[in-house]
PDB file of C-alpha atoms in Angstrom:
ATOM      1  CA  MET A   1      77.404 152.938 195.257  1.00 49.00           C
ATOM      2  CA  GLU A   2      74.535 152.709 192.762  1.00 43.00           C
ATOM      3  CA  SER A   3      76.758 153.741 189.848  1.00 44.00           C
ATOM      4  CA  LEU A   4      79.463 151.267 190.903  1.00 40.00           C
ATOM      5  CA  PHE A   5      76.957 148.420 191.121  1.00 42.00           C
ATOM      6  CA  SER A   6      75.429 149.357 187.763  1.00 44.00           C
ATOM      7  CA  SER A   7      78.823 149.234 186.047  1.00 41.00           C
ATOM      8  CA  ILE A   8      79.685 145.857 187.566  1.00 41.00           C
ATOM      9  CA  ILE A   9      76.254 144.447 186.737  1.00 41.00           C
ATOM     10  CA  ILE A  10      76.426 145.527 183.098  1.00 38.00           C
ATOM     11  CA  LEU A  11      79.907 144.010 182.793  1.00 38.00           C
ATOM     12  CA  LEU A  12      78.770 140.695 184.266  1.00 44.00           C
ATOM     13  CA  LEU A  13      75.619 140.603 182.144  1.00 41.00           C
ATOM     14  CA  VAL A  14      77.733 140.901 179.019  1.00 36.00           C
ATOM     15  CA  SER A  15      80.354 138.389 180.199  1.00 41.00           C
ATOM     16  CA  PHE A  16      77.917 135.783 181.486  1.00 41.00           C
ATOM     17  CA  SER A  17      75.922 135.844 178.263  1.00 38.00           C
ATOM     18  CA  CYS A  18      79.114 134.716 176.479  1.00 36.00           C
ATOM     19  CA  PHE A  19      79.860 131.819 178.843  1.00 39.00           C
ATOM     20  CA  THR A  20      78.450 128.309 179.007  1.00 37.00           C
ATOM     21  CA  SER A  21      78.758 126.198 182.141  1.00 40.00           C
ATOM     22  CA  SER A  22      80.657 122.953 181.642  1.00 36.00           C
ATOM     23  CA  GLY A  23      78.766 119.846 182.650  1.00 39.00           C
ATOM     24  CA  ALA A  24      76.011 121.781 184.363  1.00 38.00           C
ATOM     25  CA  LEU A  25      73.090 119.886 182.855  1.00 36.00           C
ATOM     26  CA  THR A  26      74.501 116.459 183.655  1.00 36.00           C
ATOM     27  CA  SER A  27      74.049 116.739 187.424  1.00 43.00           C
ATOM     28  CA  SER A  28      72.302 113.791 189.057  1.00 41.00           C
ATOM     29  CA  THR A  29      72.227 115.229 192.565  1.00 61.00           C
ATOM     30  CA  GLY A  30      68.612 116.327 192.335  1.00 84.00           C
ATOM     31  CA  ASN A  31      65.587 116.560 190.065  1.00 95.00           C
ATOM     32  CA  ILE A  32      66.122 120.309 190.344  1.00 97.00           C
ATOM     33  CA  THR A  33      69.675 121.462 191.068  1.00 97.00           C
ATOM     34  CA  ILE A  34      70.308 125.049 192.162  1.00 97.00           C
ATOM     35  CA  LYS A  35      73.778 126.536 191.737  1.00 97.00           C
ATOM     36  CA  TRP A  36      74.750 129.798 193.405  1.00 98.00           C
ATOM     37  CA  ASP A  37      77.912 131.085 191.713  1.00 98.00           C
ATOM     38  CA  LEU A  38      79.671 134.070 193.311  1.00 98.00           C
ATOM     39  CA  MET A  39      81.096 136.022 190.385  1.00 97.00           C
ATOM     40  CA  ASP A  40      82.517 139.220 191.916  1.00 97.00           C
ATOM     41  CA  TRP A  41      82.903 141.109 195.199  1.00 98.00           C
ATOM     42  CA  THR A  42      81.310 144.505 195.896  1.00 98.00           C
ATOM     43  CA  PRO A  43      82.057 147.024 198.691  1.00 97.00           C
ATOM     44  CA  ASP A  44      79.560 145.351 201.050  1.00 97.00           C
ATOM     45  CA  GLY A  45      78.901 141.941 199.509  1.00 98.00           C
ATOM     46  CA  TYR A  46      78.969 140.171 196.183  1.00 98.00           C
ATOM     47  CA  ILE A  47      77.330 139.554 192.825  1.00 98.00           C
ATOM     48  CA  ALA A  48      76.119 136.018 192.130  1.00 98.00           C
ATOM     49  CA  VAL A  49      74.482 134.156 189.280  1.00 98.00           C
ATOM     50  CA  VAL A  50      71.857 131.687 190.504  1.00 98.00           C
ATOM     51  CA  THR A  51      70.790 128.902 188.158  1.00 98.00           C
ATOM     52  CA  ALA A  52      68.099 126.232 188.508  1.00 98.00           C
ATOM     53  CA  TYR A  53      68.664 123.171 186.313  1.00 97.00           C
ATOM     54  CA  ASN A  54      65.776 120.856 185.463  1.00 97.00           C
ATOM     55  CA  ASN A  55      67.482 117.450 185.398  1.00 96.00           C
ATOM     56  CA  GLN A  56      64.196 115.619 184.911  1.00 95.00           C
ATOM     57  CA  LYS A  57      63.711 113.870 181.596  1.00 93.00           C
ATOM     58  CA  GLN A  58      59.942 114.213 181.252  1.00 92.00           C
ATOM     59  CA  ARG A  59      58.693 116.707 183.849  1.00 96.00           C
ATOM     60  CA  SER A  60      58.402 120.385 182.934  1.00 97.00           C
ATOM     61  CA  ILE A  61      57.797 123.318 185.234  1.00 97.00           C
ATOM     62  CA  PRO A  62      54.627 124.820 183.704  1.00 97.00           C
ATOM     63  CA  SER A  63      53.201 128.337 183.787  1.00 96.00           C
ATOM     64  CA  PRO A  64      52.867 130.393 185.981  1.00 96.00           C
ATOM     65  CA  GLY A  65      56.324 129.031 186.730  1.00 98.00           C
ATOM     66  CA  TRP A  66      58.764 128.273 189.508  1.00 98.00           C
ATOM     67  CA  LYS A  67      59.339 130.126 192.757  1.00 98.00           C
ATOM     68  CA  MET A  68      62.562 129.985 194.749  1.00 98.00           C
ATOM     69  CA  SER A  69      63.095 131.086 198.334  1.00 98.00           C
ATOM     70  CA  TRP A  70      65.782 130.851 201.001  1.00 98.00           C
ATOM     71  CA  ARG A  71      66.804 132.236 204.385  1.00 98.00           C
ATOM     72  CA  TRP A  72      69.752 134.592 204.722  1.00 98.00           C
ATOM     73  CA  ALA A  73      72.452 133.554 207.199  1.00 97.00           C
ATOM     74  CA  LYS A  74      73.071 137.143 208.333  1.00 95.00           C
ATOM     75  CA  LYS A  75      70.972 140.240 207.620  1.00 95.00           C
ATOM     76  CA  GLU A  76      71.774 140.429 203.928  1.00 98.00           C
ATOM     77  CA  VAL A  77      69.818 142.623 201.530  1.00 98.00           C
ATOM     78  CA  ILE A  78      69.325 142.504 197.775  1.00 98.00           C
ATOM     79  CA  TRP A  79      70.564 145.648 196.060  1.00 98.00           C
ATOM     80  CA  SER A  80      69.566 144.686 192.560  1.00 98.00           C
ATOM     81  CA  MET A  81      68.576 141.787 190.322  1.00 98.00           C
ATOM     82  CA  ALA A  82      68.564 140.900 186.639  1.00 98.00           C
ATOM     83  CA  GLY A  83      66.446 138.153 185.119  1.00 98.00           C
ATOM     84  CA  ALA A  84      64.164 137.784 188.134  1.00 98.00           C
ATOM     85  CA  GLN A  85      62.517 139.753 190.914  1.00 98.00           C
ATOM     86  CA  THR A  86      61.514 139.338 194.536  1.00 98.00           C
ATOM     87  CA  THR A  87      57.849 139.250 195.433  1.00 98.00           C
ATOM     88  CA  GLU A  88      58.270 141.583 198.427  1.00 98.00           C
ATOM     89  CA  GLN A  89      60.582 144.463 199.365  1.00 98.00           C
ATOM     90  CA  GLY A  90      60.140 144.220 203.121  1.00 97.00           C
ATOM     91  CA  ASP A  91      61.214 146.803 205.702  1.00 97.00           C
ATOM     92  CA  CYS A  92      64.144 148.811 204.329  1.00 97.00           C
ATOM     93  CA  SER A  93      63.508 151.837 206.565  1.00 96.00           C
ATOM     94  CA  MET A  94      67.018 151.660 208.050  1.00 95.00           C
ATOM     95  CA  TYR A  95      68.453 152.638 204.658  1.00 95.00           C
ATOM     96  CA  LYS A  96      68.517 156.228 203.443  1.00 92.00           C
ATOM     97  CA  GLY A  97      69.024 157.372 199.859  1.00 90.00           C
ATOM     98  CA  ASN A  98      70.022 154.158 198.153  1.00 94.00           C
ATOM     99  CA  ILE A  99      67.221 151.720 199.013  1.00 97.00           C
ATOM    100  CA  PRO A 100      67.674 147.948 198.511  1.00 98.00           C
ATOM    101  CA  LYS A 101      65.291 146.013 196.313  1.00 97.00           C
ATOM    102  CA  SER A 102      64.590 143.614 199.175  1.00 98.00           C
ATOM    103  CA  CYS A 103      65.304 143.539 202.913  1.00 98.00           C
ATOM    104  CA  VAL A 104      63.337 140.348 203.599  1.00 98.00           C
ATOM    105  CA  LEU A 105      65.038 137.670 205.696  1.00 98.00           C
ATOM    106  CA  LYS A 106      63.340 134.943 203.625  1.00 98.00           C
ATOM    107  CA  PRO A 107      62.959 136.380 200.115  1.00 98.00           C
ATOM    108  CA  THR A 108      60.926 134.696 197.387  1.00 98.00           C
ATOM    109  CA  VAL A 109      62.126 135.088 193.801  1.00 98.00           C
ATOM    110  CA  ILE A 110      60.225 134.607 190.547  1.00 98.00           C
ATOM    111  CA  ASP A 111      61.327 134.638 186.914  1.00 98.00           C
ATOM    112  CA  LEU A 112      60.624 137.604 184.662  1.00 98.00           C
ATOM    113  CA  LEU A 113      58.323 137.394 181.651  1.00 98.00           C
ATOM    114  CA  PRO A 114      59.337 137.079 177.991  1.00 97.00           C
ATOM    115  CA  GLY A 115      59.799 140.505 176.448  1.00 96.00           C
ATOM    116  CA  THR A 116      61.585 141.921 179.501  1.00 97.00           C
ATOM    117  CA  PRO A 117      63.864 144.843 178.477  1.00 97.00           C
ATOM    118  CA  TYR A 118      67.326 143.626 177.494  1.00 96.00           C
ATOM    119  CA  ASN A 119      69.095 145.599 180.252  1.00 96.00           C
ATOM    120  CA  GLN A 120      67.099 143.627 182.844  1.00 97.00           C
ATOM    121  CA  GLN A 121      67.913 140.225 181.372  1.00 97.00           C
ATOM    122  CA  ILE A 122      70.622 137.622 181.800  1.00 96.00           C
ATOM    123  CA  SER A 123      71.271 134.455 179.814  1.00 94.00           C
ATOM    124  CA  ASN A 124      68.595 131.756 180.405  1.00 96.00           C
ATOM    125  CA  CYS A 125      66.129 134.113 182.064  1.00 98.00           C
ATOM    126  CA  CYS A 126      62.736 135.541 181.383  1.00 98.00           C
ATOM    127  CA  LYS A 127      60.576 132.558 180.448  1.00 98.00           C
ATOM    128  CA  GLY A 128      57.827 133.333 182.918  1.00 98.00           C
ATOM    129  CA  GLY A 129      59.124 130.567 185.178  1.00 98.00           C
ATOM    130  CA  VAL A 130      58.562 127.823 182.610  1.00 98.00           C
ATOM    131  CA  LEU A 131      61.415 125.317 182.792  1.00 98.00           C
ATOM    132  CA  LYS A 132      61.503 122.418 180.334  1.00 97.00           C
ATOM    133  CA  PRO A 133      63.427 119.148 180.873  1.00 97.00           C
ATOM    134  CA  GLY A 134      67.174 119.497 180.415  1.00 95.00           C
ATOM    135  CA  LEU A 135      67.108 123.292 180.454  1.00 97.00           C
ATOM    136  CA  ALA A 136      68.143 125.961 182.945  1.00 98.00           C
ATOM    137  CA  SER A 137      66.760 129.204 184.343  1.00 98.00           C
ATOM    138  CA  SER A 138      69.124 131.874 185.684  1.00 98.00           C
ATOM    139  CA  PHE A 139      69.120 135.233 187.410  1.00 98.00           C
ATOM    140  CA  GLN A 140      71.748 137.621 188.741  1.00 98.00           C
ATOM    141  CA  ILE A 141      71.648 139.028 192.249  1.00 98.00           C
ATOM    142  CA  THR A 142      73.678 141.737 193.983  1.00 98.00           C
ATOM    143  CA  VAL A 143      73.806 141.001 197.716  1.00 98.00           C
ATOM    144  CA  GLY A 144      74.702 143.588 200.362  1.00 98.00           C
ATOM    145  CA  ALA A 145      75.382 143.534 204.119  1.00 97.00           C
ATOM    146  CA  ALA A 146      77.217 140.280 203.454  1.00 97.00           C
ATOM    147  CA  GLY A 147      80.792 139.101 203.658  1.00 93.00           C
ATOM    148  CA  THR A 148      83.311 140.368 201.132  1.00 95.00           C
ATOM    149  CA  SER A 149      85.664 137.387 201.044  1.00 96.00           C
ATOM    150  CA  ASN A 150      85.498 133.592 200.992  1.00 95.00           C
ATOM    151  CA  SER A 151      86.093 133.517 204.739  1.00 95.00           C
ATOM    152  CA  THR A 152      83.421 136.045 205.751  1.00 97.00           C
ATOM    153  CA  VAL A 153      80.554 135.330 203.353  1.00 97.00           C
ATOM    154  CA  ARG A 154      77.865 132.924 204.558  1.00 97.00           C
ATOM    155  CA  MET A 155      75.769 130.525 202.512  1.00 97.00           C
ATOM    156  CA  ALA A 156      72.030 131.088 202.262  1.00 97.00           C
ATOM    157  CA  VAL A 157      70.077 128.195 203.809  1.00 97.00           C
ATOM    158  CA  ASN A 158      66.629 126.556 203.913  1.00 98.00           C
ATOM    159  CA  PHE A 159      66.021 126.688 200.178  1.00 98.00           C
ATOM    160  CA  MET A 160      62.573 125.998 198.801  1.00 97.00           C
ATOM    161  CA  PHE A 161      61.699 125.394 195.156  1.00 97.00           C
ATOM    162  CA  THR A 162      58.031 125.293 194.257  1.00 96.00           C
ATOM    163  CA  ALA A 163      56.168 124.800 190.995  1.00 96.00           C
ATOM    164  CA  PRO A 164      52.518 124.563 189.943  1.00 96.00           C
ATOM    165  CA  ARG A 165      51.062 121.217 191.046  1.00 95.00           C
ATOM    166  CA  GLN A 166      54.519 119.940 192.072  1.00 95.00           C
ATOM    167  CA  GLN A 167      56.225 119.631 195.447  1.00 92.00           C
ATOM    168  CA  TYR A 168      60.000 119.505 195.873  1.00 96.00           C
ATOM    169  CA  ILE A 169      62.123 118.921 198.958  1.00 96.00           C
ATOM    170  CA  CYS A 170      65.485 120.731 198.955  1.00 96.00           C
ATOM    171  CA  GLY A 171      68.532 119.501 200.807  1.00 95.00           C
ATOM    172  CA  PRO A 172      71.141 121.602 202.636  1.00 96.00           C
ATOM    173  CA  THR A 173      73.294 124.206 200.937  1.00 96.00           C
ATOM    174  CA  LYS A 174      76.728 122.775 200.147  1.00 96.00           C
ATOM    175  CA  ASN A 175      79.983 124.495 199.278  1.00 96.00           C
ATOM    176  CA  VAL A 176      81.178 122.593 196.190  1.00 96.00           C
ATOM    177  CA  MET A 177      83.861 122.787 193.527  1.00 96.00           C
ATOM    178  CA  ARG A 178      83.749 126.167 191.808  1.00 97.00           C
ATOM    179  CA  THR A 179      81.863 126.276 188.514  1.00 96.00           C
ATOM    180  CA  LYS A 180      84.096 126.753 185.489  1.00 95.00           C
ATOM    181  CA  PHE A 181      83.069 128.813 182.472  1.00 91.00           C
ATOM    182  CA  ILE A 182      84.529 128.671 178.982  1.00 89.00           C
ATOM    183  CA  THR A 183      84.230 131.264 176.258  1.00 83.00           C
ATOM    184  CA  PRO A 184      82.571 130.305 172.955  1.00 82.00           C
ATOM    185  CA  ASP A 185      85.945 130.385 171.165  1.00 87.00           C
ATOM    186  CA  LEU A 186      87.267 127.806 173.678  1.00 88.00           C
ATOM    187  CA  LYS A 187      90.346 129.944 174.330  1.00 89.00           C
ATOM    188  CA  ARG A 188      89.706 131.086 177.896  1.00 93.00           C
ATOM    189  CA  THR A 189      88.397 129.453 181.056  1.00 94.00           C
ATOM    190  CA  THR A 190      87.349 131.257 184.231  1.00 92.00           C
ATOM    191  CA  SER A 191      85.941 130.104 187.558  1.00 95.00           C
ATOM    192  CA  ALA A 192      83.373 131.360 190.014  1.00 97.00           C
ATOM    193  CA  LEU A 193      84.820 132.732 193.261  1.00 97.00           C
ATOM    194  CA  MET A 194      82.678 130.260 195.195  1.00 97.00           C
ATOM    195  CA  THR A 195      79.891 127.849 194.246  1.00 97.00           C
ATOM    196  CA  TRP A 196      77.055 126.638 196.446  1.00 97.00           C
ATOM    197  CA  ASN A 197      74.871 123.720 195.435  1.00 97.00           C
ATOM    198  CA  ILE A 198      71.353 122.792 196.507  1.00 97.00           C
ATOM    199  CA  ALA A 199      69.691 119.575 195.372  1.00 97.00           C
ATOM    200  CA  CYS A 200      65.881 119.480 195.291  1.00 97.00           C
ATOM    201  CA  VAL A 201      64.044 116.183 194.864  1.00 96.00           C
ATOM    202  CA  PHE A 202      60.559 115.799 193.434  1.00 95.00           C
ATOM    203  CA  HIS A 203      58.220 114.812 196.268  1.00 90.00           C
ATOM    204  CA  LYS A 204      54.765 114.464 194.770  1.00 84.00           C
ATOM    205  CA  ALA A 205      52.254 115.954 192.388  1.00 83.00           C
ATOM    206  CA  THR A 206      49.498 118.030 193.969  1.00 79.00           C
TER     207      THR A 206
END
C-alpha cells in the first residue's frame, strides 16, 4: 500500500505543479476561501489538494503562519501529506505495519517551512504559513478509511482557520462545482473528481 501511495503521490505532485486553477483567486465568498479538491481515488480513500486563498486586499497572514483544522465525518486517517504536516499523530495503535501519519478525529495542519526537501513539496506550499493578499497556500493529503467514490465519501466539517492576532469564522462545508485545471500550454483541461468549498470570514483582530 505504501509503494502504491508513493507512486500516486509523486505523479500528482508533478501534475499539480504544472496546473493553474482557473478563477481561483477571484472568489468573493470569504476573506479566506478553502478548496478541497479530490484528485484521485486510492484503495481505501482518496488523494486531495487543499488550498487556502487569501482574498483580502490588505491583510496578510504573518509568521508563524496559519493553522487549519477540521472534523472528520467518519473515522478517516491521514496516510501521508506533502506541503504541510499535522501537529499530532494521535492513537494509531489499531494499525500494524503501515502506520498513518495522523489518526486524530480533529486534526490540525500547519504549513511547512521554506527549504523543505523538494519531494515533500507541492505548488504554493512551504512559506512557513505566511499568506500574502491575493495569494494561495496549498498542501496534498492522502486520506484513508474513507469512501472510494462520490457516493460514499463524506465531506470534512467544522473547519477552523486561525492566524496570528486574527480570528476567522468558517461556514459549512459545501459541495460545489468541480475545480478545473488547465495546462500551461492551454491545450488540455482536467477537473477535480469533487470539490468542497469553505468560506471563512475575518471576525476581529486580537
